[in-house]
Amino acid sequence: MLRAFSRSCHRALLCGTHRYGTPSVGAGRQLHGEVQRHRSLVQIKGTEAGEFLQGLITNDINHLQEGATSMYAMLLNTQGRVLFDTIVYRKDQKNFLVECDADKVTQLVRHLRMYRVRRKIEIDSIDNDYHVWCIFNPNLDFKDITQVDMESLYLNPRAESEALLELKDKVDVIVTRDPRMKYLGHRLIIPCNRTIKDIVPDIFYSEAKFKTLRYRLGVGEGMTELPSTKCLPLEANCDYLHGVSFHKGCYIGQELTARTFHTGLVRKRYMPLIFSGDSTDVPFDASVVNDKGKSVGKVRGCAGQYGIGLLRINECLAAKSLMVNDVQVQTFRPAWWPFEASKEKMS
């Protein structure tokens, strides 16, 4: 039974025959477009905006100052735990947009203003001015995913963010490859008075398929999947998703993050889950239990057959079987994890 389930999960994971390659409209594939209604934007504007963000986020703002369009980053508390997961976009040298969970935008504005002190910057929610869209291929061929070495995660952020989409009209639109990984497609920041069809006319409208793609890749997002103060940035794969700089100066929460990275003691990470049946009745925070009856992780999100969990890596991969409530589930080491993942001192 377990072997049959394993084969079916493998087929489910590898479904889809299109190669992702370098996506562009009209390149022989049907790209999907999905508005991210659960994401909002905060604008930080002023001559000291870049310096201000540099002291708060896990990534290096100089990537944006030197020409990258976007970058992934997290804001941490003083204990080094995640408060907000963000994508930061550059409008110009003095104007940045910070994408965050829509339900936490008020808290983010309050958090940023608390640290503003006397800096000459403006911090405001612009939720009513722009929409966040993602353009992606839901039929990703997982056989085409390639591993990289750890060092390459920090090389040439400008090239990594360059858009490969052919847009009909780019006026007032920010377009960038998803800075977390190329397999997540592109992100577009579009004014509310524009329609996606004016900009990318050939896309297919989608609902919830992007979440499924994220789960299949093992990428968490937002306050539900990354509950505030409940996880560490490296557990959420922030280092693997180009979201942490270990060469920049100090930022809030840096000490624990740097120490964890350099000791290699990352025992738990967010990993994909594949359920043997529908996961509708599986609650958030449900325990993932191995064949010995021991809890080896927690469920952080579900969508149909797929989900994501914060799991003890070695114990889950070594288990003969895994269960969530009465539902059998499998996990695996994501193919996009860098080579160094196999060298971690995990227990």
Coordinates of C-alpha atoms in Angstrom, one line a residue:
M1 CA 0.0 0.0 0.0
L2 CA 2.8 2.5 1.0
R3 CA 4.7 1.7 -2.2
A4 CA 1.6 2.3 -4.4
F5 CA 1.0 5.5 -2.6
S6 CA 4.6 6.5 -3.1
R7 CA 4.3 5.9 -6.9
S8 CA 1.1 7.9 -7.1
C9 CA 2.6 10.8 -5.2
H10 CA 5.6 10.8 -7.5
R11 CA 3.3 10.9 -10.5
A12 CA 1.3 13.8 -8.9
L13 CA 4.5 15.7 -8.3
L14 CA 5.8 15.3 -11.8
C15 CA 2.5 16.1 -13.5
G16 CA 2.7 18.6 -16.4
T17 CA 4.7 18.3 -19.5
H18 CA 5.7 22.0 -20.2
R19 CA 9.2 23.1 -19.5
Y20 CA 9.5 26.4 -17.6
G21 CA 12.6 27.7 -19.3
T22 CA 12.4 31.4 -20.0
P23 CA 8.7 32.2 -20.1
S24 CA 7.3 34.7 -22.4
V25 CA 3.8 35.4 -23.7
G26 CA 3.2 33.4 -26.9
A27 CA 6.0 31.0 -26.3
G28 CA 3.9 27.9 -26.8
R29 CA 2.5 27.6 -23.3
Q30 CA -0.5 28.9 -21.5
L31 CA 0.7 31.0 -18.6
H32 CA -1.7 31.7 -15.7
G33 CA -2.3 35.0 -14.0
E34 CA -3.6 35.3 -10.5
V35 CA -4.2 38.4 -8.4
Q36 CA -2.8 38.1 -4.9
R37 CA -5.6 39.5 -2.9
H38 CA -4.0 38.4 0.3
R39 CA -1.0 40.6 -0.3
S40 CA -0.7 44.4 0.2
L41 CA 1.9 47.1 -0.3
V42 CA 3.5 49.6 1.9
Q43 CA 5.4 52.5 0.4
I44 CA 8.6 53.9 1.9
K45 CA 9.7 57.1 0.3
G46 CA 12.5 59.6 1.0
T47 CA 16.2 60.2 0.8
E48 CA 16.9 57.9 3.7
A49 CA 14.5 55.1 2.8
G50 CA 17.2 52.7 1.7
E51 CA 19.4 53.2 4.8
F52 CA 16.3 52.8 6.9
L53 CA 15.3 49.5 5.4
Q54 CA 18.9 48.2 5.6
G55 CA 18.7 48.1 9.4
L56 CA 15.4 46.2 9.5
I57 CA 15.4 43.5 6.8
T58 CA 17.4 40.3 6.4
N59 CA 18.5 41.0 2.9
D60 CA 20.9 43.7 1.6
I61 CA 19.2 46.8 0.2
N62 CA 22.2 47.5 -1.9
H63 CA 21.0 44.8 -4.3
L64 CA 18.1 47.2 -5.2
Q65 CA 20.3 50.3 -5.1
E66 CA 22.6 48.6 -7.6
G67 CA 19.8 47.8 -10.1
A68 CA 17.9 44.7 -9.0
T69 CA 14.1 45.2 -9.4
S70 CA 13.0 43.1 -6.4
M71 CA 14.3 41.0 -3.5
Y72 CA 12.9 38.6 -0.9
A73 CA 13.4 39.5 2.8
M74 CA 12.0 39.1 6.2
L75 CA 11.6 41.4 9.2
L76 CA 12.4 39.8 12.5
N77 CA 11.9 40.6 16.2
T78 CA 14.8 41.0 18.6
Q79 CA 14.8 37.2 19.3
G80 CA 15.4 36.5 15.6
R81 CA 11.9 35.2 14.8
V82 CA 9.9 36.1 11.8
L83 CA 7.4 39.0 12.1
F84 CA 6.8 39.7 8.4
D85 CA 7.8 38.0 5.1
T86 CA 8.1 40.5 2.3
I87 CA 9.1 41.2 -1.2
V88 CA 10.7 44.6 -1.6
Y89 CA 10.4 46.4 -5.0
R90 CA 12.4 49.4 -6.2
K91 CA 10.4 52.2 -7.9
D92 CA 13.5 54.5 -7.9
Q93 CA 16.5 55.2 -5.7
K94 CA 14.3 57.0 -3.1
N95 CA 11.1 55.0 -3.3
F96 CA 10.5 51.4 -2.3
L97 CA 7.4 49.2 -2.1
V98 CA 7.2 46.5 0.6
E99 CA 4.8 43.6 -0.1
C100 CA 3.3 41.9 2.9
D101 CA 0.3 39.9 4.1
A102 CA -2.8 42.0 3.7
D103 CA -4.0 41.1 7.2
K104 CA -0.8 42.5 8.6
V105 CA -0.3 45.7 6.6
T106 CA -1.4 47.9 9.5
Q107 CA 1.0 46.1 11.9
L108 CA 3.8 46.5 9.4
V109 CA 3.2 50.2 9.0
R110 CA 3.2 50.6 12.8
H111 CA 6.3 48.5 13.1
L112 CA 8.2 50.6 10.5
R113 CA 7.1 53.9 11.9
M114 CA 8.2 52.8 15.4
Y115 CA 11.8 52.6 14.0
R116 CA 11.6 55.7 11.8
V117 CA 12.7 58.1 14.6
R118 CA 13.7 61.3 12.8
R119 CA 14.5 60.0 9.4
K120 CA 13.2 61.9 6.5
I121 CA 10.9 59.3 5.1
E122 CA 7.2 58.7 4.5
I123 CA 5.6 55.3 5.3
D124 CA 2.1 54.7 4.1
S125 CA -0.1 51.8 3.0
I126 CA -1.0 52.0 -0.7
D127 CA -3.3 49.0 -0.8
N128 CA -5.9 51.0 -2.8
D129 CA -3.5 52.1 -5.4
Y130 CA -2.0 48.9 -6.7
H131 CA -2.7 45.2 -7.1
V132 CA -0.1 42.4 -6.9
W133 CA -0.3 39.8 -9.7
C134 CA 1.7 36.6 -10.3
I135 CA 2.2 35.2 -13.8
F136 CA 3.3 31.5 -13.7
N137 CA 3.2 28.1 -15.3
P138 CA 1.1 25.8 -13.1
N139 CA 2.2 22.8 -15.1
L140 CA 5.8 23.0 -14.0
D141 CA 7.9 20.0 -15.0
F142 CA 9.6 19.1 -11.7
K143 CA 12.1 17.0 -13.6
D144 CA 13.7 20.2 -15.0
I145 CA 14.4 21.6 -11.5
T146 CA 18.2 21.9 -11.0
Q147 CA 20.1 22.2 -7.8
V148 CA 22.6 25.0 -7.2
D149 CA 25.5 25.4 -4.7
M150 CA 24.9 27.6 -1.7
E151 CA 27.2 30.4 -2.8
S152 CA 25.4 30.9 -6.1
L153 CA 22.3 32.0 -4.1
Y154 CA 23.9 35.3 -3.4
L155 CA 25.4 36.1 -6.9
N156 CA 24.1 38.7 -9.3
P157 CA 20.6 39.6 -7.8
R158 CA 20.2 42.1 -10.6
A159 CA 20.3 39.4 -13.3
E160 CA 18.1 37.1 -11.2
S161 CA 15.3 39.7 -11.0
E162 CA 15.3 40.7 -14.7
A163 CA 11.9 40.1 -16.2
L164 CA 11.5 37.6 -19.0
L165 CA 7.9 38.4 -19.8
E166 CA 6.9 40.2 -23.0
L167 CA 4.4 42.9 -21.9
K168 CA 2.1 44.8 -24.1
D169 CA 2.2 48.0 -22.0
K170 CA 4.7 48.5 -19.2
V171 CA 3.7 52.1 -18.3
D172 CA 3.5 52.4 -14.5
V173 CA 3.9 48.7 -14.1
I174 CA 6.7 47.0 -12.0
V175 CA 7.5 43.5 -13.5
T176 CA 10.1 41.2 -12.0
R177 CA 10.8 37.5 -11.8
D178 CA 9.8 36.2 -8.4
P179 CA 13.0 36.8 -6.4
R180 CA 12.5 33.7 -4.3
M181 CA 13.0 31.3 -7.2
K182 CA 12.5 31.3 -11.0
Y183 CA 10.0 28.4 -10.7
L184 CA 7.5 30.7 -9.1
G185 CA 7.3 32.8 -12.3
H186 CA 6.9 36.6 -12.3
R187 CA 5.3 39.2 -10.1
L188 CA 3.6 42.4 -11.4
I189 CA 2.7 45.5 -9.5
I190 CA -0.2 47.0 -11.5
P191 CA -2.1 50.3 -10.8
C192 CA -5.7 49.6 -9.8
N193 CA -7.0 51.6 -12.7
R194 CA -5.3 49.2 -15.1
T195 CA -6.4 45.7 -16.1
I196 CA -4.1 42.7 -16.5
K197 CA -5.5 42.1 -20.0
D198 CA -4.1 45.5 -21.0
I199 CA -0.6 44.4 -19.9
V200 CA -0.5 40.6 -20.5
P201 CA -3.3 39.9 -23.0
D202 CA -2.8 36.1 -23.4
I203 CA -2.9 34.9 -19.9
F204 CA -5.4 32.4 -18.4
Y205 CA -7.1 33.6 -15.2
S206 CA -6.4 31.3 -12.3
E207 CA -7.7 30.8 -8.8
A208 CA -5.6 29.2 -6.0
K209 CA -3.3 27.4 -8.4
F210 CA -0.4 29.5 -7.4
K211 CA -0.8 28.4 -3.8
T212 CA -0.8 24.7 -5.0
L213 CA 2.4 25.5 -6.9
R214 CA 4.0 27.0 -3.8
Y215 CA 3.1 24.0 -1.7
R216 CA 4.5 21.5 -4.3
L217 CA 7.7 23.5 -4.1
G218 CA 7.7 23.8 -0.3
V219 CA 7.5 27.6 -0.1
G220 CA 5.5 29.2 2.7
E221 CA 4.0 32.7 2.6
G222 CA 1.9 35.0 4.8
M223 CA 0.8 35.1 8.4
T224 CA -1.1 31.8 8.3
E225 CA 1.7 29.7 7.0
L226 CA 4.5 31.7 8.7
P227 CA 2.8 32.6 11.9
S228 CA 4.3 35.7 13.6
T229 CA 7.1 35.0 16.1
K230 CA 6.6 31.2 15.7
C231 CA 9.4 30.3 13.3
L232 CA 12.9 31.2 12.4
P233 CA 13.9 32.6 9.0
L234 CA 16.1 29.7 8.1
E235 CA 13.4 27.2 9.1
A236 CA 11.2 29.1 6.5
N237 CA 14.0 28.5 3.9
C238 CA 14.7 32.2 3.7
D239 CA 18.4 31.4 3.1
Y240 CA 17.5 29.0 0.3
L241 CA 15.1 31.6 -1.2
H242 CA 17.7 34.4 -1.7
G243 CA 16.2 36.2 1.3
V244 CA 19.2 36.6 3.7
S245 CA 22.5 38.4 3.3
F246 CA 25.3 37.1 5.6
H247 CA 27.6 39.9 4.4
K248 CA 25.7 43.0 5.2
G249 CA 25.8 45.0 8.5
C250 CA 23.6 44.6 11.5
Y251 CA 19.8 44.3 11.4
I252 CA 17.2 43.4 14.0
G253 CA 17.4 39.7 14.7
Q254 CA 20.7 39.2 13.0
E255 CA 22.7 37.6 15.8
L256 CA 20.6 34.4 16.1
T257 CA 20.2 34.1 12.3
A258 CA 23.9 34.4 11.7
R259 CA 24.8 32.0 14.5
T260 CA 22.3 29.4 13.3
F261 CA 23.6 29.6 9.7
H262 CA 27.3 29.3 10.6
T263 CA 26.8 26.3 13.0
G264 CA 24.6 24.6 10.4
L265 CA 22.0 23.5 13.1
V266 CA 18.8 23.8 11.1
R267 CA 16.9 20.8 12.2
K268 CA 13.5 21.8 10.9
R269 CA 12.5 23.4 7.6
Y270 CA 9.3 24.0 5.6
M271 CA 8.8 21.1 3.2
P272 CA 6.1 19.9 0.8
L273 CA 3.4 17.5 1.9
I274 CA 1.4 15.2 -0.4
F275 CA -1.8 13.7 1.1
S276 CA -3.2 10.3 0.2
G277 CA -6.6 12.0 0.0
D278 CA -8.3 15.4 0.3
S279 CA -6.8 17.5 3.1
T280 CA -9.9 19.6 3.6
D281 CA -10.5 18.4 7.2
V282 CA -6.8 18.7 8.2
P283 CA -6.5 21.6 10.7
F284 CA -3.7 24.1 10.8
D285 CA -1.0 23.0 13.3
A286 CA -2.0 19.4 13.1
S287 CA 0.9 17.0 14.0
V288 CA 2.7 15.0 11.5
V289 CA 3.4 11.6 13.1
N290 CA 5.9 9.0 12.0
D291 CA 5.5 5.2 12.1
K292 CA 6.8 5.2 15.8
G293 CA 4.0 7.5 16.9
K294 CA 6.3 10.4 17.4
S295 CA 5.4 13.9 16.2
V296 CA 8.0 15.1 13.7
G297 CA 6.4 18.3 12.5
K298 CA 3.3 20.5 12.1
V299 CA 1.0 21.2 9.1
R300 CA 1.2 24.9 8.1
G301 CA -1.2 24.9 5.1
C302 CA -3.3 22.6 2.9
A303 CA -4.8 22.8 -0.6
G304 CA -6.5 19.7 -1.9
Q305 CA -3.9 16.9 -2.2
Y306 CA -1.0 19.2 -1.4
G307 CA 0.2 21.0 1.7
I308 CA 3.2 22.4 3.5
G309 CA 4.6 21.7 6.9
L310 CA 7.4 22.7 9.3
L311 CA 9.1 19.3 9.6
R312 CA 12.1 17.7 11.3
I313 CA 14.1 16.9 8.1
N314 CA 16.0 13.8 9.0
E315 CA 13.2 12.1 11.0
C316 CA 10.6 12.7 8.2
L317 CA 12.9 11.5 5.5
A318 CA 13.8 8.4 7.4
A319 CA 10.3 7.5 8.5
K320 CA 8.6 4.4 6.9
S321 CA 5.3 6.2 6.9
L322 CA 3.8 9.6 8.0
M323 CA 0.3 10.3 9.1
V324 CA -1.7 13.5 9.8
N325 CA -4.8 12.6 11.8
D326 CA -6.0 9.6 9.9
V327 CA -4.6 10.7 6.5
Q328 CA -1.4 9.2 5.1
V329 CA 1.1 11.8 3.9
Q330 CA 4.5 11.9 2.2
T331 CA 7.2 14.5 2.1
F332 CA 10.5 14.8 0.2
R333 CA 13.6 16.9 0.0
P334 CA 12.8 19.6 -2.6
A335 CA 14.9 19.4 -5.7
W336 CA 15.7 23.1 -5.7
W337 CA 17.4 23.0 -2.2
P338 CA 21.1 23.8 -2.7
F339 CA 23.8 21.2 -2.5
E340 CA 24.8 22.3 1.0
A341 CA 21.4 21.1 2.3
S342 CA 22.7 17.5 2.4
K343 CA 25.6 18.6 4.5
E344 CA 23.7 20.1 7.4
K345 CA 24.2 18.8 10.9
M346 CA 20.6 17.7 11.5
S347 CA 19.3 15.5 14.2

